[in-house]
Amino acid sequence: MSDFEIDWDREARTGVAEAVLCDGKTVAQIAAILEATGPRRMFLTRLSEEAHAALPDAVRTGLEYDPLSRTAVHGGPAGTLVDGPVVVCAGTSDLPVAREASRALVFAGYAAPVIADVGVAGLWRLMARLPEIRTHRVVIAVAGMEGALFSVLSGLVAAPVIAVPTSVGYGVATGGRAALSSALASCAAGLVTVNIDNGFGAATAAIRLLRAMDAPH
Amino acid sequence: MSDFEIDWDREARTGVAEAVLCDGKTVAQIAAILEATGPRRMFLTRLSEEAHAALPDAVRTGLEYDPLSRTAVHGGPAGTLVDGPVVVCAGTSDLPVAREASRALVFAGYAAPVIADVGVAGLWRLMARLPEIRTHRVVIAVAGMEGALFSVLSGLVAAPVIAVPTSVGYGVATGGRAALSSALASCAAGLVTVNIDNGFGAATAAIRLLRAMDAPH
Amino acid sequence: MSDFEIDWDREARTGVAEAVLCDGKTVAQIAAILEATGPRRMFLTRLSEEAHAALPDAVRTGLEYDPLSRTAVHGGPAGTLVDGPVVVCAGTSDLPVAREASRALVFAGYAAPVIADVGVAGLWRLMARLPEIRTHRVVIAVAGMEGALFSVLSGLVAAPVIAVPTSVGYGVATGGRAALSSALASCAAGLVTVNIDNGFGAATAAIRLLRAMDAPH
Amino acid sequence: MSDFEIDWDREARTGVAEAVLCDGKTVAQIAAILEATGPRRMFLTRLSEEAHAALPDAVRTGLEYDPLSRTAVHGGPAGTLVDGPVVVCAGTSDLPVAREASRALVFAGYAAPVIADVGVAGLWRLMARLPEIRTHRVVIAVAGMEGALFSVLSGLVAAPVIAVPTSVGYGVATGGRAALSSALASCAAGLVTVNIDNGFGAATAAIRLLRAMDAPH
Amino acid sequence: MSDFEIDWDREARTGVAEAVLCDGKTVAQIAAILEATGPRRMFLTRLSEEAHAALPDAVRTGLEYDPLSRTAVHGGPAGTLVDGPVVVCAGTSDLPVAREASRALVFAGYAAPVIADVGVAGLWRLMARLPEIRTHRVVIAVAGMEGALFSVLSGLVAAPVIAVPTSVGYGVATGGRAALSSALASCAAGLVTVNIDNGFGAATAAIRLLRAMDAPH
Amino acid sequence: MSDFEIDWDREARTGVAEAVLCDGKTVAQIAAILEATGPRRMFLTRLSEEAHAALPDAVRTGLEYDPLSRTAVHGGPAGTLVDGPVVVCAGTSDLPVAREASRALVFAGYAAPVIADVGVAGLWRLMARLPEIRTHRVVIAVAGMEGALFSVLSGLVAAPVIAVPTSVGYGVATGGRAALSSALASCAAGLVTVNIDNGFGAATAAIRLLRAMDAPH
Amino acid sequence: MSDFEIDWDREARTGVAEAVLCDGKTVAQIAAILEATGPRRMFLTRLSEEAHAALPDAVRTGLEYDPLSRTAVHGGPAGTLVDGPVVVCAGTSDLPVAREASRALVFAGYAAPVIADVGVAGLWRLMARLPEIRTHRVVIAVAGMEGALFSVLSGLVAAPVIAVPTSVGYGVATGGRAALSSALASCAAGLVTVNIDNGFGAATAAIRLLRAMDAPH
Amino acid sequence: MSDFEIDWDREARTGVAEAVLCDGKTVAQIAAILEATGPRRMFLTRLSEEAHAALPDAVRTGLEYDPLSRTAVHGGPAGTLVDGPVVVCAGTSDLPVAREASRALVFAGYAAPVIADVGVAGLWRLMARLPEIRTHRVVIAVAGMEGALFSVLSGLVAAPVIAVPTSVGYGVATGGRAALSSALASCAAGLVTVNIDNGFGAATAAIRLLRAMDAPH
């Protein structure tokens, strides 16, 4: 009996396809999963450059890999993209997480542009991009350090806002706890959050929202 | 100049009306806010029985108060309710938070039935209610202690699931940190969470989702 | 030998007079300190209404007491006030701490107006008051919950900004740790902070700044 | 006098043989312990691949080493195995800890099959294996992230369940605290737990149970 | 539909009957549960003296209440008791938790004597009781403060040992975290633990063990 | 069998007599212990004014009680006192803990003067008392808030210094963790510490030292 | 659209120029920012020796790099320096942070001498330098471990004191939390603090103060 | 002016010579300190093998280095040793810290034998060494994991006991917090503790005690 059980029916059941969290898995385990996947599509997260390079050639050549976000797509790109969330991030250092979210959305068939470097210390940068942000149905906000972006943004748009705290920062911000607390304790009503650095989780939450929005009713 | 500035336009701007968090405010401050509110509607959270009883008669008689959830409605009920989220809670002790969410939704015009006592230690109780849960567009899950309900429920429904950890529990569960961590660390993709005991926040997040779903597109 | 040693020369040495932190002291100890103070002026912090009421009449009648901030002035008001800091606070519940700072400044001879209820969830409320805030030489920012006000304000003014996190909030904001982390981890350069709920400490820090500004050079 | 004192009589006294926790010991210390052990059997935990490779040949060739679980057996295999616990684990990344438990049980003479990848996000995978799990006298449950498996499993079987939280996860799950809290705060009565990643400890606890079960009474 | 769903079949399924955790429930909710219970037996934990006194007479007179452990038995005593665990506790202040465990075991039909005040600071007190302790099939160890009893006891007996850390202590021991860490980090192999102050949980874990021991095999 | 076992021989064995920690014990338990003590001497710590007042008259009249330190002496005063430690404390609010230490030393036959209000913010107050402090063989330093007194004092005297952090303070100092960390992380070599608020523990540690000093060698 | 948005007007608006926090950015991102900066001046923090060495030659040769503080200056030195703060640090290990502060001040045109190794365990070393320290308008105090320097220094000078806790230390001082707590909980009034290891933040706070002092009034 | 100020008079003032904590210092800084030390004796702690190997030959050849404890002696051995403390440690992995303490004592002229591997899980190993332990005037106890050794040992000897928690362990014991809490929360009166892994600090505390014991009185 094999060590893993891929949940091929998850997409049908919950509207979200399964992905492979590579962190904590050996290269052999990742390769075995991809071989079992065969021609089906699969999204991989937290695949380090070292692990990617160590994959057997036959497996690695089938992957479209992005080192900044440490994500890979197996099985080819999605078809035509439909309008999806905007991913807004506070600083350049938050880009790996923002791109993980954006790429997971693209994998699932949604366009998901990233707007970077609009931290609240320079508020007018955020204000300048606000009209563009407001055209989207869902907003994913990505920020580390003190995470003030979450509250400010949530007070400025009517769409659902999903916060993704990142582990960017040092001292009391180490590990992302300060940004996470800011998201949870926000004075801005209606903000929801996911785990630190969990760009993929924010993307799948957004997909649930978008599918519910697009369902006939 | 007064000590408070009510944000009368918030609803137009973000789709969610302002509410009064009574915890940390004096009885005099709460009364002044309600007097300034006049005939408009207002929702009050964390209004203790002592504070409620201490309000001036003229103010208190205008409130519909629920001691279990410590919430009050000023300005009369909403009109006809439209279908809204289901609020699922793990144990009887989670009811105050579940009702805070449910009553905030009703205040905003959404029906929000509560399904109680379906913790995962007795999984079939949850399973028995699953068909009913699946008829709703949004699910709010309320649980304290170890918060295993969040992951289980999120794996069983396709709708967006908003977790509300509660401070129910003792020892390592004191204050709700264990349940909060369970929501954030969940292996179930697409789960989002709000602060501990923040039933009102979950309700307002749900309202953002529902308004986005109901918007013409 | 008595149990306390008042530092009568502190003001000469450090530019800041000593005050009495009443929390943790018995009513008898507080009364003894005030009797030893005699006609000199003294500022008292964290004096509960119960402790204030329990003081001997001879002592209590010499105090100007403010129950909201739990502060008292012994020895009469300061003379003419000179321009001092502005105290900006996020919510009504932060007022006790904001007033502790403001009253400590007034005790020391500085005017210190309080601008309340300008939290970042309703950004335009803060923006509307910005011209007034910018007329001051020092800004004290008081906020609980997620403390996003600190970063936003620090990015909008050129004056020194002193953050005072408050213990307002629940769940992950309990005790003020979330707001404190936001102040310390802020992406806005040049922000400094004091301990949670330490309005008096922010006032004395501001006094050090103002005295340095006003020193001949 | 040597730096270590092996407790050769522990098995007679407590029913559980001593093992060597290699983490924190130098290669020279590990080698010295094994030389002192001579022909007796010994189980080694947390033996890194680097430390294993650095052992003197004479010592290393006597070891049966498993790199995934970082465990080694000195002195040859146990004789015939009797029925023992089942080790159930939530994800592929939990396998190192699950195998540490399983191999410690096999070392002690108990069969201990591992059932992997039955996390609660895909509940039917667990349900499909439930009949097999219920044939065992003791269940060891291994899970990281939010650890919801512990409560669900404990509610589904009548046998004693020993939880082993793992350090698998990131953000709030870093280090295994979230899973540990879930085990301790579980709403499922009668669940017991051991330290994070302590597969060996769970195995020895299970051995105490099995010996008590098999004792004449 | 009622707010609670009692799991009448839990005992058949998991070998352990459901109990009512009264903390966090209103008096009205507790009374309603007991009325629904009718003539069946039920065990109540964390029932404060105030809540007990406030129950309706008809309900309260059916309870056998123990104020020290804050537990109550509804529906009369168990029949003949069979030999069960010994409950060993470190100090007098740990007795409420020890008695919660002992009374839960007696409720389920097991004799469970308590041996008190055998903390390791006076090791000979523990040694003097060791022969008696060793006559039992399962040991429940209850300790607060630094919880050294767990490791010492676990090294001296061959039976399964279940640790119950208590919240007895101050400073770094506040809330029971120090004792809990001692149980989890113990150098004594095969020790398992439950949540802080969870005497009932230790009892139900012991019942699972005893039923497994007593099952035909 | 009684619920407590007094360790009458502890003094002979470890040089320190047992005491009764009243916190966590019922009034009935405290009374029973004192009755069992009979004419022997006993020291009681953390005896609240409420508990003291609730003791049976026969027991209470035998106690010499100090409400500030919440300590009581049963069995009459010690005989002639010999020179003992000096107890140095940072602020008036630290006096309850300082007196607990001082009274425990006097109970054991050592003079232990208290020097109060010599915190490092006014360094010259400490310097003025330094000659007196240096006449003592052992120094007990008691401080809350940031605990800077420990390092400063330890750098100024050659005698052994025992730090007692106190729970005096608010914000990050709540519960005494900041002062405890200062004592443990001190840059001043040779400082040792006890638990937060543990004046009794510091006294007994000092007694061990003094007995070792006074032993013939 | 590029991934970063440099805030060229920050200096005009807040009196403090933007800097580049290199930690968390790729070498390619740092190079791109410097190329966009062109002939303008820029300060870089947390630039590791590895990242510095990996920069393209054209970029690296334009930098004046200091490996101890991991800072670099792009665009040439400031002109004539005016009197600025003194940077006082407790130990040799605190020098990297002290130099980050000092170099940031020099970049902005302020002389900022460093006084090292004046920790409070050897109080006379600090006392010997006190006259020199008192000649400065602002004091930056840098300390790790227990951070007692902050309180002592703040009690000895009248100028504003900015504390910079460092991550120097081990055990309870790991990561700098003990020193940070000491700064925040200080009994010395008027002390303000910045994040752990944030020498740059202290420098920019000092610049805000100095500009306010030097403004005409 | 140099970056360091060695406190050559510390020994005369406090009875304890200064040492060099190498962690956090560059190799160049360590070399400079040793060159400044010249023919005087100096003790170095936390000197890694890499740093030791990287020292200039002229400096390194003057050092007697012990890689297990990462300590070095500069300036030659002490003269004749007098009787000093015994260092008792729980496991082989605690030896580095135990040897740091022992070597620091030998450097200062005290014999300090180490008794290893006497953890409480095998209590008779400790009991067998008890007569030898009791011959010493001071006991240093070194333990990681749950640190139960501290309480047990403190209850068995009359001499002063100094606890040194170590960072040995994993899961909840990571970093040594569990062992530290055990030392601080110990039910055994008169135990004192130092920072995690601070063998040098325990040695210097012991030296203060021994000097006080040996002082004429």
PDB file of C-alpha atoms in Angstrom, chain G residues 68 91-96 99 116-118 121-125 129 145 168-173, chain H residues 1 3-7 10 13 18 21 23-26 29 33 46 175 177 180 195-198:
ATOM      1  CA  LEU G  68      29.976  44.691  11.002  1.00  0.00           C
ATOM      2  CA  GLY G  91      28.673  45.313  25.254  1.00  0.00           C
ATOM      3  CA  THR G  92      30.953  44.541  22.336  1.00  0.00           C
ATOM      4  CA  SER G  93      28.311  42.229  20.901  1.00  0.00           C
ATOM      5  CA  ASP G  94      25.883  45.135  20.622  1.00  0.00           C
ATOM      6  CA  LEU G  95      28.219  47.027  18.279  1.00  0.00           C
ATOM      7  CA  PRO G  96      26.608  45.910  14.985  1.00  0.00           C
ATOM      8  CA  ARG G  99      26.891  51.111  14.270  1.00  0.00           C
ATOM      9  CA  ALA G 116      30.854  51.003  23.892  1.00  0.00           C
ATOM     10  CA  ASP G 117      31.135  48.490  26.719  1.00  0.00           C
ATOM     11  CA  VAL G 118      29.529  50.468  29.499  1.00  0.00           C
ATOM     12  CA  ALA G 121      27.493  45.260  35.814  1.00  0.00           C
ATOM     13  CA  GLY G 122      30.491  47.599  35.960  1.00  0.00           C
ATOM     14  CA  LEU G 123      28.687  50.788  36.803  1.00  0.00           C
ATOM     15  CA  TRP G 124      31.778  53.000  37.118  1.00  0.00           C
ATOM     16  CA  ARG G 125      32.552  52.481  33.431  1.00  0.00           C
ATOM     17  CA  ARG G 129      31.611  58.458  30.455  1.00  0.00           C
ATOM     18  CA  MET G 145      20.671  40.470  27.579  1.00  0.00           C
ATOM     19  CA  VAL G 168      22.357  39.521  22.044  1.00  0.00           C
ATOM     20  CA  GLY G 169      21.991  36.811  24.667  1.00  0.00           C
ATOM     21  CA  TYR G 170      20.850  33.229  25.134  1.00  0.00           C
ATOM     22  CA  GLY G 171      18.297  31.297  27.164  1.00  0.00           C
ATOM     23  CA  VAL G 172      15.549  33.689  28.211  1.00  0.00           C
ATOM     24  CA  ALA G 173      17.365  36.506  26.381  1.00  0.00           C
TER      25      ALA G 173
ATOM     26  CA  MET H   1      39.231  54.516  21.829  1.00  0.00           C
ATOM     27  CA  ASP H   3      35.507  48.927  21.509  1.00  0.00           C
ATOM     28  CA  PHE H   4      35.856  47.038  24.760  1.00  0.00           C
ATOM     29  CA  GLU H   5      36.651  47.889  28.337  1.00  0.00           C
ATOM     30  CA  ILE H   6      37.850  44.955  30.409  1.00  0.00           C
ATOM     31  CA  ASP H   7      36.908  45.182  34.055  1.00  0.00           C
ATOM     32  CA  ARG H  10      35.938  43.112  39.110  1.00  0.00           C
ATOM     33  CA  ARG H  13      35.186  44.194  43.979  1.00  0.00           C
ATOM     34  CA  GLU H  18      35.510  38.822  34.361  1.00  0.00           C
ATOM     35  CA  LEU H  21      31.465  35.518  26.284  1.00  0.00           C
ATOM     36  CA  ASP H  23      29.227  34.225  21.174  1.00  0.00           C
ATOM     37  CA  GLY H  24      28.276  37.382  19.273  1.00  0.00           C
ATOM     38  CA  LYS H  25      31.832  38.600  19.012  1.00  0.00           C
ATOM     39  CA  THR H  26      33.931  38.431  15.844  1.00  0.00           C
ATOM     40  CA  GLN H  29      37.321  41.141  18.611  1.00  0.00           C
ATOM     41  CA  ILE H  33      40.706  41.164  23.890  1.00  0.00           C
ATOM     42  CA  ARG H  46      30.990  29.786  24.075  1.00  0.00           C
ATOM     43  CA  GLY H 175      15.272  25.857  24.189  1.00  0.00           C
ATOM     44  CA  ARG H 177      12.017  26.539  28.959  1.00  0.00           C
ATOM     45  CA  LEU H 180      13.776  26.383  33.624  1.00  0.00           C
ATOM     46  CA  ASN H 195      19.698  31.197  32.963  1.00  0.00           C
ATOM     47  CA  ILE H 196      19.362  28.264  30.560  1.00  0.00           C
ATOM     48  CA  ASP H 197      22.748  26.728  29.635  1.00  0.00           C
ATOM     49  CA  ASN H 198      24.517  29.190  31.926  1.00  0.00           C
TER      50      ASN H 198
END
